[in-house]
mmCIF file of C-alpha atoms in Angstrom:
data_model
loop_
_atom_site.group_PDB
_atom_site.id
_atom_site.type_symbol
_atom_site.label_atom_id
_atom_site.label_comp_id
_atom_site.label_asym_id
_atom_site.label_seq_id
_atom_site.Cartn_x
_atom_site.Cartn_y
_atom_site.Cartn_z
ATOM 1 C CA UNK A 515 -31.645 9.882 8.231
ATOM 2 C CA UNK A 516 -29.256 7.064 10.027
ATOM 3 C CA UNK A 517 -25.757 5.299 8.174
ATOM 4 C CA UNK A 518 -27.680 2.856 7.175
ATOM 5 C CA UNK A 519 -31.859 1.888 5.845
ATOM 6 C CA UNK A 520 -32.980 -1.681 5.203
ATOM 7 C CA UNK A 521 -34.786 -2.286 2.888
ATOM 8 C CA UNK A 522 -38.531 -2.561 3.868
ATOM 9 C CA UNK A 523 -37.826 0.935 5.269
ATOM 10 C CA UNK A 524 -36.836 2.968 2.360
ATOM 11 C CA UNK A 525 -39.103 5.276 0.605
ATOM 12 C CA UNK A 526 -39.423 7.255 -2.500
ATOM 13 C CA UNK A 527 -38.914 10.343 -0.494
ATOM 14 C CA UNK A 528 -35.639 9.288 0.529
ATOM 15 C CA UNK A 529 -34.477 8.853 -3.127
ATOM 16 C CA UNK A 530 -36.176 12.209 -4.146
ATOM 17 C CA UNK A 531 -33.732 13.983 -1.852
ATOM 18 C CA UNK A 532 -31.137 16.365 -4.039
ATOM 19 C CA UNK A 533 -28.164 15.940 -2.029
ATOM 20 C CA UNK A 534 -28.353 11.693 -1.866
ATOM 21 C CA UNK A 535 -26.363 10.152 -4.426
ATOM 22 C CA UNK A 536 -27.395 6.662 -5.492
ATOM 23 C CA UNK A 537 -25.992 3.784 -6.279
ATOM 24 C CA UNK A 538 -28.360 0.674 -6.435
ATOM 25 C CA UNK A 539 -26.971 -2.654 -7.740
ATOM 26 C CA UNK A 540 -27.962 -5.854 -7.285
ATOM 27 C CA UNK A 541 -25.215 -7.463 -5.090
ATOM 28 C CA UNK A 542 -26.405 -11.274 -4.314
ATOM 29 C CA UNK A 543 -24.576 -12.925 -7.208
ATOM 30 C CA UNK A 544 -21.742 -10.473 -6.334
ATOM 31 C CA UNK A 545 -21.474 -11.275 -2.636
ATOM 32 C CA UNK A 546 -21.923 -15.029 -2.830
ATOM 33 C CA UNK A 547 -19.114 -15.465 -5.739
ATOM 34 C CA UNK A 548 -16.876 -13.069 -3.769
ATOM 35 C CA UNK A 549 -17.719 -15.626 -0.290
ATOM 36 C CA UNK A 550 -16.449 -18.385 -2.488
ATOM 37 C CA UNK A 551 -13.350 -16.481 -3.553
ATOM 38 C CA UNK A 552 -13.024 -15.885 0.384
ATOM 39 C CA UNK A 553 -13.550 -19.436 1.764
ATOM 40 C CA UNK A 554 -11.207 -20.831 -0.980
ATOM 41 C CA UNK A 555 -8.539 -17.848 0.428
ATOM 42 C CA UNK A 556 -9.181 -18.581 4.093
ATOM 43 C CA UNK A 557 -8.590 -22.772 3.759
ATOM 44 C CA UNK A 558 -5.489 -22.066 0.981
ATOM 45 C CA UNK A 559 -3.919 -19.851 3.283
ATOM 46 C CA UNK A 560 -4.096 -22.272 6.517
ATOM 47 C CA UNK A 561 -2.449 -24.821 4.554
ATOM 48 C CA UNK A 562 0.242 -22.830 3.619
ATOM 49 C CA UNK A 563 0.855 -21.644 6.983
ATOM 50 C CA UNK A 564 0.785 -25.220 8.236
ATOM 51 C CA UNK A 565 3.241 -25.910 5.562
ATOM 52 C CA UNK A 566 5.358 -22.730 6.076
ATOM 53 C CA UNK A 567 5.402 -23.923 10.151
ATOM 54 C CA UNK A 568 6.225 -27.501 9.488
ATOM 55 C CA UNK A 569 9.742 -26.862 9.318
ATOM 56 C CA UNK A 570 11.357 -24.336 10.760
ATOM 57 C CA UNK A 571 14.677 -25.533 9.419
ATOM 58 C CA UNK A 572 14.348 -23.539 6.092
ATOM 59 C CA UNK A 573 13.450 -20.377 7.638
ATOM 60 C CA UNK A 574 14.692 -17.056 6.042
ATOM 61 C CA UNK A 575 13.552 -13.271 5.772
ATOM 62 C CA UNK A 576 11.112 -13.745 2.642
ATOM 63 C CA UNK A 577 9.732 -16.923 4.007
ATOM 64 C CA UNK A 578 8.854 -14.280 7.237
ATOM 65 C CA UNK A 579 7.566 -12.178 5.163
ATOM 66 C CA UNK A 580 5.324 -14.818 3.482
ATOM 67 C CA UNK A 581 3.865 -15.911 6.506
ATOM 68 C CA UNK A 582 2.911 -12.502 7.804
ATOM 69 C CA UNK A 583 1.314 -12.066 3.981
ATOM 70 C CA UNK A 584 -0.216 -15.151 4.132
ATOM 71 C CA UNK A 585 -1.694 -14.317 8.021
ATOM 72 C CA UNK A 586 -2.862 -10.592 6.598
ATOM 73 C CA UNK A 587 -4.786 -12.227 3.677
ATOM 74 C CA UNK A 588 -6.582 -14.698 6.470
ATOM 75 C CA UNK A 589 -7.485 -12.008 8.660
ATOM 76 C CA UNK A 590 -8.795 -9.678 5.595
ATOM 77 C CA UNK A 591 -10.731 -12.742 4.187
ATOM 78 C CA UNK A 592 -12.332 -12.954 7.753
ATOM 79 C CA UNK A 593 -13.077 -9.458 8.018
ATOM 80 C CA UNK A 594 -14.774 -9.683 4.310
ATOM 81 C CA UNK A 595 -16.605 -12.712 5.105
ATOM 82 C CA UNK A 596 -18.694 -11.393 8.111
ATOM 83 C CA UNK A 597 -19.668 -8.045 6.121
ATOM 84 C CA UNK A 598 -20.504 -10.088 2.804
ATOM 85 C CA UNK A 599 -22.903 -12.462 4.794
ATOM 86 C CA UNK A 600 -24.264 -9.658 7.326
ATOM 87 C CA UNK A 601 -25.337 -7.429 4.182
ATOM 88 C CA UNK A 602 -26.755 -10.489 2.576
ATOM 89 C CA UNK A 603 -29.087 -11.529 5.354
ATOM 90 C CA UNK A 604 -29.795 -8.320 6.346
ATOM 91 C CA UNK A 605 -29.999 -6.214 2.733
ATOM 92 C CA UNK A 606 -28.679 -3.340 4.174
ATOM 93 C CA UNK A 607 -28.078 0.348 2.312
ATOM 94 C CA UNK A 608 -25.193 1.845 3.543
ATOM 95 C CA UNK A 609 -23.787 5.889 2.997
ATOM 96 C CA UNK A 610 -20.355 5.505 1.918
ATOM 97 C CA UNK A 611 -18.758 6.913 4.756
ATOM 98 C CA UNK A 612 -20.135 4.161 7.124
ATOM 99 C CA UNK A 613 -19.585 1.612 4.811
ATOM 100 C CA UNK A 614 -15.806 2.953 4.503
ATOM 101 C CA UNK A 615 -16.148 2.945 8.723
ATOM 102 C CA UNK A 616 -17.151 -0.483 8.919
ATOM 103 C CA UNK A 617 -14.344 -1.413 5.849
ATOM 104 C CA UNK A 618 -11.384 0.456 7.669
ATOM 105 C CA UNK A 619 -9.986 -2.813 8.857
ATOM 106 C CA UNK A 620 -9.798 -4.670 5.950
ATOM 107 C CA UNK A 621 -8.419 -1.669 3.957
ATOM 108 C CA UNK A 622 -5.969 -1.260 6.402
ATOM 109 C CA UNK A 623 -4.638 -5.233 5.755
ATOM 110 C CA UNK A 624 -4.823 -4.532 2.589
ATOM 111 C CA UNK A 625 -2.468 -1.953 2.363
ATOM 112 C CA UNK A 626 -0.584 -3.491 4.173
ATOM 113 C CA UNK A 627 -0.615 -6.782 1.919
ATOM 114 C CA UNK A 628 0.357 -4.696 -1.359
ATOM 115 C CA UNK A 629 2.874 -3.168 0.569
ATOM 116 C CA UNK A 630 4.802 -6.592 1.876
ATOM 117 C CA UNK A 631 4.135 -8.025 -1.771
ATOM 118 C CA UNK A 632 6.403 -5.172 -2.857
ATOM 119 C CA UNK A 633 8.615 -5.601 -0.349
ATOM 120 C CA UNK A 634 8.966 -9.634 -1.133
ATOM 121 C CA UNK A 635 9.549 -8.767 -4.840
ATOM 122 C CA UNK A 636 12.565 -6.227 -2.911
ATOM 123 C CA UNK A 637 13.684 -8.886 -1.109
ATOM 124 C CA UNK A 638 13.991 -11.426 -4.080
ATOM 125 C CA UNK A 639 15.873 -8.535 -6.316
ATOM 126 C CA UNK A 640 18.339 -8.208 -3.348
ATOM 127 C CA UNK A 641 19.033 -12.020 -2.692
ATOM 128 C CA UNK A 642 19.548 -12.360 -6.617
ATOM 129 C CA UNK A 643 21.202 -9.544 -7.128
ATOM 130 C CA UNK A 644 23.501 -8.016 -4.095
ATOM 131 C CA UNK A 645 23.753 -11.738 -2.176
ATOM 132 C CA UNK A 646 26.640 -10.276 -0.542
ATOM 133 C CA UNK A 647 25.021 -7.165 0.786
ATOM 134 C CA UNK A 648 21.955 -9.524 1.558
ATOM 135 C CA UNK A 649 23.496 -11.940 3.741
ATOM 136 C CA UNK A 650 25.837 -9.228 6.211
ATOM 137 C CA UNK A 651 21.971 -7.637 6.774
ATOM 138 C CA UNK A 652 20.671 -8.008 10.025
ATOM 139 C CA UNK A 653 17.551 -9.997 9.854
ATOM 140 C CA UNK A 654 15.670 -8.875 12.422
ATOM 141 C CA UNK A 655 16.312 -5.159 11.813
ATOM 142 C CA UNK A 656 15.651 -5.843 8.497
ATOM 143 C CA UNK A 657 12.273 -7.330 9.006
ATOM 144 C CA UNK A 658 11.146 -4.826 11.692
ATOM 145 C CA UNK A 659 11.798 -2.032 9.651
ATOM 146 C CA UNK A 660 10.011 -3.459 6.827
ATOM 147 C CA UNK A 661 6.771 -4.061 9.407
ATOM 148 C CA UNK A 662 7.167 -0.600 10.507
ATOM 149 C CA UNK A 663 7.082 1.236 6.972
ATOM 150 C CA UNK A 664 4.140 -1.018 6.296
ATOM 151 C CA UNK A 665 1.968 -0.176 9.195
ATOM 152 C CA UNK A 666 3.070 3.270 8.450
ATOM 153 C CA UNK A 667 2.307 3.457 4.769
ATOM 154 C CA UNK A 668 -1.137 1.691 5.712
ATOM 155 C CA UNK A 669 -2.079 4.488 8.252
ATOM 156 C CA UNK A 670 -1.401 6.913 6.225
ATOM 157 C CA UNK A 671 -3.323 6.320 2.965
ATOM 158 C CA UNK A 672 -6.177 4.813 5.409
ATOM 159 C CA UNK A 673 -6.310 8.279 6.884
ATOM 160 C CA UNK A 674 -5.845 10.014 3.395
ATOM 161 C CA UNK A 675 -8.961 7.757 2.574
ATOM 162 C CA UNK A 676 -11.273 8.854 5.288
ATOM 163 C CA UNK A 677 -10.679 12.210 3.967
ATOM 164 C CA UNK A 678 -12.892 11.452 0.424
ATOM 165 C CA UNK A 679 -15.543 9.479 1.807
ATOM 166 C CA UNK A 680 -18.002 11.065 0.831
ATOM 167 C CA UNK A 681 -21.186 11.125 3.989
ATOM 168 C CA UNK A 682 -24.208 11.644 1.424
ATOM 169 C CA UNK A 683 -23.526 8.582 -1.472
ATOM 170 C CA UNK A 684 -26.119 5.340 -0.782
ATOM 171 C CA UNK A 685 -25.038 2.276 -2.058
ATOM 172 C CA UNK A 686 -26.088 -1.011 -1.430
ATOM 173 C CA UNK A 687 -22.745 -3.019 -2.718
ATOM 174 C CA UNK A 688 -20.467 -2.213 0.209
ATOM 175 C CA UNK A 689 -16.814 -2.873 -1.464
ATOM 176 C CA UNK A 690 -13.970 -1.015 -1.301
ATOM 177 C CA UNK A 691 -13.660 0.594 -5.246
ATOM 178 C CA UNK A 692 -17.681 1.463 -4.707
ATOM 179 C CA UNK A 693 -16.742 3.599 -1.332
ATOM 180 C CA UNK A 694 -15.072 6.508 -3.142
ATOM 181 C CA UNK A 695 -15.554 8.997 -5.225
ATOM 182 C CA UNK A 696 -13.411 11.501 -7.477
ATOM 183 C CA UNK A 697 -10.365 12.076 -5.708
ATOM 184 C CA UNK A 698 -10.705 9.158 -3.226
ATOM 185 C CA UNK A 699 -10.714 7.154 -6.199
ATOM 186 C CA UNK A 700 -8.203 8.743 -8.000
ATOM 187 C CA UNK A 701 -6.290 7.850 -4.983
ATOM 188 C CA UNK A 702 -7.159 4.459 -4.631
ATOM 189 C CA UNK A 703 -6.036 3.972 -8.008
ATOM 190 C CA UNK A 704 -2.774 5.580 -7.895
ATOM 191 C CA UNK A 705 -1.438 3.883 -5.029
ATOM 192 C CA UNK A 706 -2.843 0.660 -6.064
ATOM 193 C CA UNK A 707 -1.033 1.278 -9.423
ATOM 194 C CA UNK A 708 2.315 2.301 -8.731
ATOM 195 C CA UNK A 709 2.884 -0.299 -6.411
ATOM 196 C CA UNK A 710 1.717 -2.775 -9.447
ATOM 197 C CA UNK A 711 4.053 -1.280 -11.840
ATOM 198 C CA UNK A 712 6.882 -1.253 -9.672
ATOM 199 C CA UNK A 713 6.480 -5.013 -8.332
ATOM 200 C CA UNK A 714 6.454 -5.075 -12.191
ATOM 201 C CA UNK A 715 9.814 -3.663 -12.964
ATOM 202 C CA UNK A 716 11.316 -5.387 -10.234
ATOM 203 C CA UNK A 717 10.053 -9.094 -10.926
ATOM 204 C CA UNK A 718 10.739 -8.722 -14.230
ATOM 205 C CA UNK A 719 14.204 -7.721 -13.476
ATOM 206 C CA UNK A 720 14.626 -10.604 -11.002
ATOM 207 C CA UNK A 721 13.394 -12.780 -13.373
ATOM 208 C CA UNK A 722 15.888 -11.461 -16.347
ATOM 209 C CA UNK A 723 18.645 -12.275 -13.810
ATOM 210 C CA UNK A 724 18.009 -15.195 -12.885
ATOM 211 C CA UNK A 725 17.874 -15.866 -17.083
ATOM 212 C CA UNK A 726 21.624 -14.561 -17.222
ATOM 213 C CA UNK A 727 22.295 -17.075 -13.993
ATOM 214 C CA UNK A 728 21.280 -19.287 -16.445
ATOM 215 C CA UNK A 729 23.549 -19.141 -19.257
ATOM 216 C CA UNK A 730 26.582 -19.527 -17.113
ATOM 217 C CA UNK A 731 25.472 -22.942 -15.303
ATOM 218 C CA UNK A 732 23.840 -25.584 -16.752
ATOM 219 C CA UNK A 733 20.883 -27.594 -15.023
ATOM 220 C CA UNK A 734 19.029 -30.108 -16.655
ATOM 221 C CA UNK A 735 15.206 -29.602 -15.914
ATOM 222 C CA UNK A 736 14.345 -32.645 -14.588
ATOM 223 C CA UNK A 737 17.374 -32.383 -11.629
ATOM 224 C CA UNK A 738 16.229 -30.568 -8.321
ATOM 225 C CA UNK A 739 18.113 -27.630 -9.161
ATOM 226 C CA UNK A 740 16.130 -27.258 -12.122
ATOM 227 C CA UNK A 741 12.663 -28.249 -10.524
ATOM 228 C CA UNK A 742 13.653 -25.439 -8.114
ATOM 229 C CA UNK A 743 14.545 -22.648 -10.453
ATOM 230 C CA UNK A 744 11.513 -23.344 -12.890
ATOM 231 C CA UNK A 745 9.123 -22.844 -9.641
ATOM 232 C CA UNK A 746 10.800 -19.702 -9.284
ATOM 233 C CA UNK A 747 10.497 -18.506 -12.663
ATOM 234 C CA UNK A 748 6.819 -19.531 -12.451
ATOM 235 C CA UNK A 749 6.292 -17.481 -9.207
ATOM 236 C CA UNK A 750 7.919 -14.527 -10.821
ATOM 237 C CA UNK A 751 6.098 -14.967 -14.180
ATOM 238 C CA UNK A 752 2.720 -15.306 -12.057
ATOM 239 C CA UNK A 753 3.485 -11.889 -10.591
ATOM 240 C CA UNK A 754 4.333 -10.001 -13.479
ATOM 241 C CA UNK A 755 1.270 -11.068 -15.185
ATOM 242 C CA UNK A 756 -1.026 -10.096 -12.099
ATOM 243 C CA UNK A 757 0.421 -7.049 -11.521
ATOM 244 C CA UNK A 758 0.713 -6.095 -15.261
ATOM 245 C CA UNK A 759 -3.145 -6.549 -15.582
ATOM 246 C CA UNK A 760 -3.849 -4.735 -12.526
ATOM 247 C CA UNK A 761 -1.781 -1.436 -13.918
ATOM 248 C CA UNK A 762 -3.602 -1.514 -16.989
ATOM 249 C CA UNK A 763 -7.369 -1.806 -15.741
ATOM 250 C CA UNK A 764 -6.177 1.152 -13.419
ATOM 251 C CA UNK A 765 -4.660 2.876 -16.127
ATOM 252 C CA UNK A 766 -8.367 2.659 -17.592
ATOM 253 C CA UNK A 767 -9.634 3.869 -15.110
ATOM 254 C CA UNK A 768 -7.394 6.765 -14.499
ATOM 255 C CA UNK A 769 -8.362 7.273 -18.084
ATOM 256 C CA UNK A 770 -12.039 7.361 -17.793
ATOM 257 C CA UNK A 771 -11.896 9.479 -14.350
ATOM 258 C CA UNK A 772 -9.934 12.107 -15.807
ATOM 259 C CA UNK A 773 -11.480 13.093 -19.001
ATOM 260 C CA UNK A 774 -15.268 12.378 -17.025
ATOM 261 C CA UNK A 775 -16.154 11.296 -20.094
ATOM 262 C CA UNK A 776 -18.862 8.612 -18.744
ATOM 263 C CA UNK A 777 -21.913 8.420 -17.116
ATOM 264 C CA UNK A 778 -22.591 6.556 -14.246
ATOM 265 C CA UNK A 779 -23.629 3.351 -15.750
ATOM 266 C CA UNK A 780 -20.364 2.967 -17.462
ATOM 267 C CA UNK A 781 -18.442 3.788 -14.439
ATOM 268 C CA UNK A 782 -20.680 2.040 -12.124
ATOM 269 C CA UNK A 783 -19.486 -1.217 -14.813
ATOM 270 C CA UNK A 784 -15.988 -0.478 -14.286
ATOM 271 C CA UNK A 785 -16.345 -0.234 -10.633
ATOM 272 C CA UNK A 786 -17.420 -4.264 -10.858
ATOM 273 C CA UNK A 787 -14.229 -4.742 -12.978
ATOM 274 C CA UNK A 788 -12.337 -3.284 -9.701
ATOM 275 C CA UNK A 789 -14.115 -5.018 -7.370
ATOM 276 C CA UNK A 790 -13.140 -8.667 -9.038
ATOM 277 C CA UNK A 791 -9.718 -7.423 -9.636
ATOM 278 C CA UNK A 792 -9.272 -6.108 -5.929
ATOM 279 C CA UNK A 793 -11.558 -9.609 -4.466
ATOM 280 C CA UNK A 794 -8.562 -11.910 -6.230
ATOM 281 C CA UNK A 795 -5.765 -10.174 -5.266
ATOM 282 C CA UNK A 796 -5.742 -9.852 -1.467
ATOM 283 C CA UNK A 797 -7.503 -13.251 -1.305
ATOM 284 C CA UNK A 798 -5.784 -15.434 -3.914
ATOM 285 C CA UNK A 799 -2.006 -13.528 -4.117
ATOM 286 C CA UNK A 800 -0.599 -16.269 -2.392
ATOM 287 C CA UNK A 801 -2.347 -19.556 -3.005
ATOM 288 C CA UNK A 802 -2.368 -19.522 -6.818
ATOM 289 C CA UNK A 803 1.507 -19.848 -7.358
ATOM 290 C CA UNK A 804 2.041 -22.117 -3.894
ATOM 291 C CA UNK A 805 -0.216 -24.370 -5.795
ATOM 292 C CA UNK A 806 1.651 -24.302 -8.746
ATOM 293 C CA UNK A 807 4.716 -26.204 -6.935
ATOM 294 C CA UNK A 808 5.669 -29.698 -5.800
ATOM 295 C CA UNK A 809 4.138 -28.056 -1.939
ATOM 296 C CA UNK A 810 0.625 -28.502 -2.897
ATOM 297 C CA UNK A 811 0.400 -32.173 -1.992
ATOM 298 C CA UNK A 812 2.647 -31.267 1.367
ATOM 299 C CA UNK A 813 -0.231 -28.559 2.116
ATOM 300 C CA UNK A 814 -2.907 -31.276 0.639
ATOM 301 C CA UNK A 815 -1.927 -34.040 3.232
ATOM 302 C CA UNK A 816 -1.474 -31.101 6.154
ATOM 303 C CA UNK A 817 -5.240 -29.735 5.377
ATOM 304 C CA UNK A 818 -6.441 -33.713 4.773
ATOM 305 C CA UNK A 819 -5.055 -34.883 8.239
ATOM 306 C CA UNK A 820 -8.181 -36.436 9.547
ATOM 307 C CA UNK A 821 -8.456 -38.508 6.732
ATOM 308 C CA UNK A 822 -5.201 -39.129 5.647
ATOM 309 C CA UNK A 823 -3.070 -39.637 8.755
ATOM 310 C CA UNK A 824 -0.392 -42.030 7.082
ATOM 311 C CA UNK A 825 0.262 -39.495 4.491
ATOM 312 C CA UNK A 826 1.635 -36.652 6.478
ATOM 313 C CA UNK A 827 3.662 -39.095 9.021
ATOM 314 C CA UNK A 828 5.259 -39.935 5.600
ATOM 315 C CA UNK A 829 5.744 -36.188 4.933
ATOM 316 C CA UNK A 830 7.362 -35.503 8.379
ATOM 317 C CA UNK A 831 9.908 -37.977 7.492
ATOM 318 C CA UNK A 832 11.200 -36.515 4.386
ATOM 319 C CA UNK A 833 11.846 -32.715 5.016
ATOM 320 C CA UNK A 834 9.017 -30.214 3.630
ATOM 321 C CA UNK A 835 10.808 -27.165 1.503
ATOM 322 C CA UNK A 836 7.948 -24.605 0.845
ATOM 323 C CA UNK A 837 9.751 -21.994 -1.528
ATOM 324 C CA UNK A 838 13.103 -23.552 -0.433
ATOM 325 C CA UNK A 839 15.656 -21.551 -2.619
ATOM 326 C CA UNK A 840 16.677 -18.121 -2.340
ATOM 327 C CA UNK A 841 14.880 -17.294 -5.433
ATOM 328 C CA UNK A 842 11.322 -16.901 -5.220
ATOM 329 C CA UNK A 843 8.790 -14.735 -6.108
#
């Protein structure tokens, strides 16, 4: 039996086999919500880049490290978009193991994205915290090594991955939390997790000192220091949020994985719950608090050029600051 059966060819033989585990779900209403999420990722995520290379007077280390999130999400999104709209046209079944083969890309970018959102969240603790230490760092050591642990990190749990996939599982609903099994997904989970709760810990402790900043200077709200500092504190309430939700669905499922205590119905319902979860993170990380500051109408006019010409010349003559402050995230 091949990697992967359409449709018109599968049989009841095939699903009378004792070493085939199934999992059928109906995917369309899945797969075109989850191209939406994409497209809306793909056109954010240009516009911040044009913003973020508008003005290369304002660069710094995290606003590096935003662009090379911001180019990881683009490329995953692109990666996604192809396999969503191949197995929709073609209503393909796929073993797990190929449809982990033909995923190994984008779960390599992804890894890679949850590791440079922790490292951001680093990066903002350290430029709050130890500015002195911050600034005598080399920055292009500093970034370098920060690449290299990611691509390492990425590797590795993308080899520890290939590991659990599992050759004999059928699914139709080729996404990453439906690829693995028992300890893969254990795995999955736990990495997922722990990076949540401590991008957690340290937002949250960014964020607290910032609130101490606070009570020894006075800005009035409405000033630009103010503007500035509540777009920070938005950014870094954003986060915390995110990432507290996605440590508790995962402590859930850790939850419901180790005691076994459902069947697969349940746990194929859960497995949607990850899917969403994992769909809006490494497609809509970035966007959602960038649109949440003064930068959305620079990165409105930037995507709207064809149309609205006058617009950006206006913007090019008053200086674009996407996430200018030392502060953010």
């Amino acid at each position: 039996m091949g990697d992967t059966l359409s449709l018109g060819t599968l049989s009841n033989e095939i699903f009378n086999e004792s070493n085939i585990t199934k999992s059928y779900t109906d995917p369309t209403s899945t797969i075109y919500i989850s191209i939406g999420f994409v497209i809306l990722a793909v056109i954010a995520n240009i516009g911040i880049l044009c913003v973020f290379l508008a003005d290369f007077a304002y660069w710094n280390r995290c606003y590096f490290l935003l662009i090379v999130l911001s180019i990881l999400s683009i490329t995953n999104c692109i990666i996604m978009l192809d396999k969503k709209v191949n197995i929709l046209v073609k209503k393909i079944y796929f073993t797990t193991r190929k449809c982990f083969d033909s995923s190994q890309y984008s779960f390599f970018f992804t890894n890679n994205q949850k590791f440079i959102q922790l490292s951001i969240a680093v990066d903002r603790l350290l430029a709050v915290t130890c500015q002195k230490f911050y600034k005598k760092m080399n920055s292009k050591y500093y970034v370098l090594i920060i690449l290299l642990l990611s691509i390492v990190f990425s590797i590795t749990l993308t080899c520890l991955e290939l590991t659990y996939s599992n050759h004999n599982d059928l699914t139709n609903v080729s996404f990453i939390p439906y690829i693995f099994r028992n300890k893969g997904k254990l795995l999955w989970m736990t990495c997922n997790s722990v990076i949540s709760f401590f991008i957690i810990i340290i937002s949250t402790t960014t964020y607290l000192s910032i609130k101490i900043y606070l009570k020894d200077y006075t800005f009035h709200k409405n000033t630009r220091s103010g503007m500035k500092i509540r777009r920070v504190t938005l950014c870094l309430v954003f986060n915390i949020f995110l990432h507290t939700l996605t440590t508790l669905i995962f402590g859930i499922g850790f939850l419901l994985s180790y005691l076994a205590i459902t069947k697969y119905c349940l746990d194929d319902m859960y497995l949607k719950k990850l899917t969403w979860l994992y769909i809006i993170d490494i497609t809509l990380y970035l966007p959602i608090p960038m649109w949440r500051t003064t930068d959305a109408q620079s990165t409105t006019n930037i995507l709207t050029v064809c149309f609205y010409r006058r617009n950006v010349f206006k913007q090019r003559n008053n200086k674009i600051e996407p996430f200018n402050n030392k502060m953010i995230i």
